[in-house]
């Protein structure tokens, strides 16, 4: 049986970034990826902190070479299209002052391949295979059964296993050491999406920003430029609404683009889709226990909240950064290795909970959300949260987060 130090299941952003961070620490991981890259994936708008991770990993020049559009922020349009608010991407300088910053919009097939290829160039090994089962001994995960491209099954051992299998949540499905998958707050939604040419992308703040169109609770749309010409378009609605329309995904998307929001209709004059129209549903879930002896989970493999403010890749990259240090501690036999695993789990949950609360307040109290986002006392801290700076003590203690949570406390009081 072959034996490795670290096996990472999945070569998407969470897996490739974990590999890149491990390589920075001098550890050469093995990645299992069951799909040939490049492959289509949804999730094209990056936060400021996701951009920061790419710079930290020394990938920014490759992002420029691929000419991924430069994102300066997000415009959120209200239901009539007449009113909107703007959240800029900003970073904190050494004096903790906010400074203008940029990040990227990406075509995921190219971006994911770029990350994976860079990990390979820097020393990671990729095995084109699917993990199919786990091996355990004395309550410790210590290996996997894998199915290779030619269909043969093999068993492989590993000191540490990182699950970065995305929404397939491999370990939660396969291994009793991992907690059960629970529905998230937005599990009854359907997203229908494709790509168009000729979208009107210009706003006061530039040409490559994320545009969000709010219709009503849990009913919204996005426009995200993914290159000079093509714009990703998507509509998200409650499942019942989609079913009641009795349309094919492409018909449904066209119909919503024509009728949902006047500003959106104006911006998509050409409804010829240049990519297959796809849909995703039941994508919101939460696995509460996702670390243990010999393993941890990163990115979508343990939680996905709601795509509205584009935090998916942010979690994948930031958790990869945190997880790589925990893996290194576990490999070195550090006596604090076990507590490093539970500290990682706690920190990740605290960060994800912030975004859960942000999204809940946005849907349940849109006006209060708007006031908070613009209030002089909270504006800067709200920009931090939007940028994805959600793993720091100062954010946990921030007045903006407290104010967000006050809204939810009142909701619980009313409900009881
Ligand atoms: C409608 C919608 C819109 C979104 N919009 C955005 C957005 O604008 N911005 C954003 O940041 N995020 C967005 N997201 C979220 C984003 O797509 C994900 O959070 C992100 O892709 C997570 O990365 P990951 O590496 O964890 O998982 P993935 O990118 O899904 O990668 C997982 C990889 O693991 C491989 N794999 C799975 N199982 C196995 C196995 N058993 N063996 C081997 N390989 C395996 C898969 O083939 C895949 O390549 C959106 C999500 C949805 C549903």
CSV table of N, CA and C in Angstrom, one decimal, residues 121-191:
chain,number,residue,atom,x,y,z
A,121,UNK,N,3.3,22.7,-10.5
A,121,UNK,CA,4.6,23.2,-10.9
A,121,UNK,C,5.5,23.4,-9.6
A,122,UNK,N,4.9,23.7,-8.5
A,122,UNK,CA,5.6,23.9,-7.3
A,122,UNK,C,5.9,22.7,-6.5
A,123,UNK,N,5.4,21.5,-7.0
A,123,UNK,CA,5.8,20.3,-6.4
A,123,UNK,C,4.7,19.4,-5.9
A,124,UNK,N,3.5,19.8,-6.0
A,124,UNK,CA,2.4,18.9,-5.6
A,124,UNK,C,2.2,17.8,-6.6
A,125,UNK,N,1.8,16.6,-6.2
A,125,UNK,CA,1.5,15.5,-7.1
A,125,UNK,C,-0.1,15.4,-7.2
A,126,UNK,N,-0.6,15.3,-8.5
A,126,UNK,CA,-2.0,15.1,-8.6
A,126,UNK,C,-2.2,13.7,-9.2
A,127,UNK,N,-3.1,12.9,-8.5
A,127,UNK,CA,-3.5,11.6,-9.0
A,127,UNK,C,-4.9,11.8,-9.5
A,128,UNK,N,-5.1,11.5,-10.8
A,128,UNK,CA,-6.5,11.6,-11.4
A,128,UNK,C,-7.3,10.4,-10.9
A,129,UNK,N,-8.0,10.6,-9.8
A,129,UNK,CA,-8.7,9.5,-9.2
A,129,UNK,C,-9.8,10.0,-8.2
A,130,UNK,N,-10.8,9.2,-7.9
A,130,UNK,CA,-11.8,9.6,-7.0
A,130,UNK,C,-11.6,8.8,-5.7
A,131,UNK,N,-11.7,9.5,-4.6
A,131,UNK,CA,-11.7,8.9,-3.3
A,131,UNK,C,-13.1,8.2,-3.2
A,132,UNK,N,-13.1,6.9,-2.8
A,132,UNK,CA,-14.4,6.2,-2.7
A,132,UNK,C,-14.8,5.7,-1.3
A,133,UNK,N,-13.8,5.6,-0.4
A,133,UNK,CA,-14.1,5.1,0.9
A,133,UNK,C,-12.9,5.5,1.9
A,134,UNK,N,-13.2,5.4,3.2
A,134,UNK,CA,-12.1,5.8,4.1
A,134,UNK,C,-11.6,4.6,4.8
A,135,UNK,N,-10.4,4.7,5.3
A,135,UNK,CA,-9.8,3.6,6.1
A,135,UNK,C,-9.5,4.2,7.5
A,136,UNK,N,-9.8,3.4,8.5
A,136,UNK,CA,-9.6,3.9,9.9
A,136,UNK,C,-9.0,2.8,10.7
A,137,UNK,N,-8.3,3.3,11.8
A,137,UNK,CA,-7.7,2.4,12.7
A,137,UNK,C,-7.7,3.0,14.1
A,138,UNK,N,-8.2,2.4,15.1
A,138,UNK,CA,-8.3,2.9,16.5
A,138,UNK,C,-8.8,4.4,16.5
A,139,UNK,N,-9.9,4.6,15.8
A,139,UNK,CA,-10.6,5.9,15.8
A,139,UNK,C,-9.8,7.0,15.1
A,140,UNK,N,-8.8,6.6,14.3
A,140,UNK,CA,-8.1,7.6,13.5
A,140,UNK,C,-8.3,7.3,12.0
A,141,UNK,N,-8.5,8.4,11.2
A,141,UNK,CA,-8.6,8.2,9.8
A,141,UNK,C,-7.1,8.1,9.3
A,142,UNK,N,-6.8,7.0,8.6
A,142,UNK,CA,-5.4,6.8,8.2
A,142,UNK,C,-5.3,6.4,6.7
A,143,UNK,N,-6.3,6.5,5.9
A,143,UNK,CA,-6.2,6.1,4.5
A,143,UNK,C,-7.5,6.2,3.7
A,144,UNK,N,-7.4,5.9,2.5
A,144,UNK,CA,-8.6,6.0,1.6
A,144,UNK,C,-8.5,4.9,0.6
A,145,UNK,N,-9.7,4.5,0.1
A,145,UNK,CA,-9.8,3.7,-1.1
A,145,UNK,C,-10.0,4.7,-2.2
A,146,UNK,N,-9.3,4.5,-3.3
A,146,UNK,CA,-9.4,5.4,-4.5
A,146,UNK,C,-9.7,4.6,-5.7
A,147,UNK,N,-10.5,5.2,-6.6
A,147,UNK,CA,-10.7,4.6,-7.9
A,147,UNK,C,-10.0,5.4,-9.0
A,148,UNK,N,-9.0,4.7,-9.7
A,148,UNK,CA,-8.2,5.5,-10.6
A,148,UNK,C,-9.0,5.6,-12.0
A,149,UNK,N,-8.4,6.3,-12.9
A,149,UNK,CA,-9.0,6.6,-14.2
A,149,UNK,C,-9.4,5.3,-14.9
A,150,UNK,N,-8.6,4.3,-14.8
A,150,UNK,CA,-8.9,3.0,-15.6
A,150,UNK,C,-9.8,2.1,-14.8
A,151,UNK,N,-10.4,2.6,-13.7
A,151,UNK,CA,-11.4,1.9,-13.0
A,151,UNK,C,-10.9,1.0,-11.9
A,152,UNK,N,-9.6,0.9,-11.7
A,152,UNK,CA,-9.1,0.0,-10.6
A,152,UNK,C,-9.2,0.7,-9.3
A,153,UNK,N,-9.4,-0.2,-8.2
A,153,UNK,CA,-9.5,0.4,-6.9
A,153,UNK,C,-8.2,0.1,-6.2
A,154,UNK,N,-7.7,1.1,-5.4
A,154,UNK,CA,-6.5,0.9,-4.6
A,154,UNK,C,-6.7,1.4,-3.2
A,155,UNK,N,-5.9,1.0,-2.3
A,155,UNK,CA,-5.9,1.6,-0.9
A,155,UNK,C,-4.6,2.4,-0.8
A,156,UNK,N,-4.8,3.6,-0.2
A,156,UNK,CA,-3.6,4.4,0.1
A,156,UNK,C,-3.6,4.9,1.5
A,157,UNK,N,-2.4,5.0,2.1
A,157,UNK,CA,-2.3,5.4,3.5
A,157,UNK,C,-1.9,6.9,3.5
A,158,UNK,N,-2.3,7.6,4.6
A,158,UNK,CA,-1.9,9.0,4.7
A,158,UNK,C,-1.9,9.4,6.1
A,159,UNK,N,-0.8,10.2,6.5
A,159,UNK,CA,-0.8,10.7,7.9
A,159,UNK,C,-1.9,11.7,8.2
A,160,UNK,N,-2.2,12.5,7.2
A,160,UNK,CA,-3.2,13.5,7.3
A,160,UNK,C,-4.1,13.5,6.0
A,161,UNK,N,-5.4,13.6,6.2
A,161,UNK,CA,-6.3,13.7,5.0
A,161,UNK,C,-7.0,15.0,5.1
A,162,UNK,N,-7.0,15.8,4.0
A,162,UNK,CA,-7.7,17.0,3.9
A,162,UNK,C,-8.9,16.8,2.9
A,163,UNK,N,-10.1,17.0,3.4
A,163,UNK,CA,-11.3,16.9,2.5
A,163,UNK,C,-11.5,18.3,1.9
A,164,UNK,N,-11.3,18.4,0.6
A,164,UNK,CA,-11.7,19.6,-0.1
A,164,UNK,C,-12.5,19.2,-1.3
A,165,UNK,N,-13.5,18.3,-1.0
A,165,UNK,CA,-14.3,17.7,-2.1
A,165,UNK,C,-15.5,18.6,-2.5
A,166,UNK,N,-15.6,19.8,-1.9
A,166,UNK,CA,-16.7,20.7,-2.3
A,166,UNK,C,-18.1,20.2,-1.8
A,167,UNK,N,-19.1,20.5,-2.6
A,167,UNK,CA,-20.5,20.2,-2.2
A,167,UNK,C,-20.7,18.7,-2.1
A,168,UNK,N,-19.8,17.8,-2.7
A,168,UNK,CA,-20.1,16.4,-2.5
A,168,UNK,C,-19.8,15.9,-1.1
A,169,UNK,N,-19.2,16.8,-0.3
A,169,UNK,CA,-18.9,16.5,1.2
A,169,UNK,C,-18.5,15.1,1.4
A,170,UNK,N,-17.4,14.7,0.8
A,170,UNK,CA,-17.0,13.3,0.8
A,170,UNK,C,-16.9,12.7,2.2
A,171,UNK,N,-16.1,13.3,3.1
A,171,UNK,CA,-15.9,12.7,4.4
A,171,UNK,C,-17.2,12.6,5.2
A,172,UNK,N,-18.1,13.7,5.1
A,172,UNK,CA,-19.3,13.7,5.9
A,172,UNK,C,-20.2,12.5,5.5
A,173,UNK,N,-20.1,12.1,4.2
A,173,UNK,CA,-20.9,11.0,3.7
A,173,UNK,C,-20.3,9.7,4.0
A,174,UNK,N,-19.0,9.6,4.2
A,174,UNK,CA,-18.3,8.3,4.2
A,174,UNK,C,-17.9,7.9,5.6
A,175,UNK,N,-17.7,8.9,6.5
A,175,UNK,CA,-17.0,8.6,7.7
A,175,UNK,C,-17.7,9.1,9.0
A,176,UNK,N,-17.9,8.1,9.9
A,176,UNK,CA,-18.7,8.5,11.1
A,176,UNK,C,-17.9,9.4,12.1
A,177,UNK,N,-16.6,9.6,11.8
A,177,UNK,CA,-15.9,10.5,12.7
A,177,UNK,C,-16.3,12.0,12.4
A,178,UNK,N,-16.9,12.2,11.3
A,178,UNK,CA,-17.3,13.5,10.8
A,178,UNK,C,-18.8,13.7,11.2
A,179,UNK,N,-19.2,15.0,11.5
A,179,UNK,CA,-20.6,15.2,11.9
A,179,UNK,C,-21.5,15.0,10.7
A,180,UNK,N,-22.9,15.1,11.0
A,180,UNK,CA,-23.9,14.8,10.0
A,180,UNK,C,-24.1,16.1,9.2
A,181,UNK,N,-24.5,16.0,8.0
A,181,UNK,CA,-24.8,17.1,7.1
A,181,UNK,C,-26.2,17.6,7.5
A,182,UNK,N,-26.3,18.9,7.9
A,182,UNK,CA,-27.6,19.5,8.2
A,182,UNK,C,-28.0,20.5,7.2
A,183,UNK,N,-29.3,20.7,6.9
A,183,UNK,CA,-29.7,21.7,6.0
A,183,UNK,C,-29.3,23.1,6.5
A,184,UNK,N,-28.9,24.0,5.6
A,184,UNK,CA,-28.6,25.4,5.9
A,184,UNK,C,-29.9,26.2,5.8
A,185,UNK,N,-29.8,27.5,6.2
A,185,UNK,CA,-31.0,28.3,6.1
A,185,UNK,C,-31.5,28.6,4.7
A,186,UNK,N,-30.7,28.4,3.7
A,186,UNK,CA,-31.1,28.7,2.3
A,186,UNK,C,-31.1,27.4,1.4
A,187,UNK,N,-31.5,26.3,2.0
A,187,UNK,CA,-31.5,25.0,1.3
A,187,UNK,C,-32.6,24.9,0.3
A,188,UNK,N,-33.6,25.8,0.4
A,188,UNK,CA,-34.8,25.6,-0.5
A,188,UNK,C,-34.8,26.5,-1.6
A,189,UNK,N,-33.6,26.9,-2.1
A,189,UNK,CA,-33.4,27.9,-3.2
A,189,UNK,C,-32.9,27.1,-4.4
A,190,UNK,N,-33.2,27.7,-5.6
A,190,UNK,CA,-32.7,27.2,-6.8
A,190,UNK,C,-32.0,28.4,-7.5
A,191,UNK,N,-30.7,28.1,-8.0
A,191,UNK,CA,-30.0,29.1,-8.8
A,191,UNK,C,-30.0,28.6,-10.2
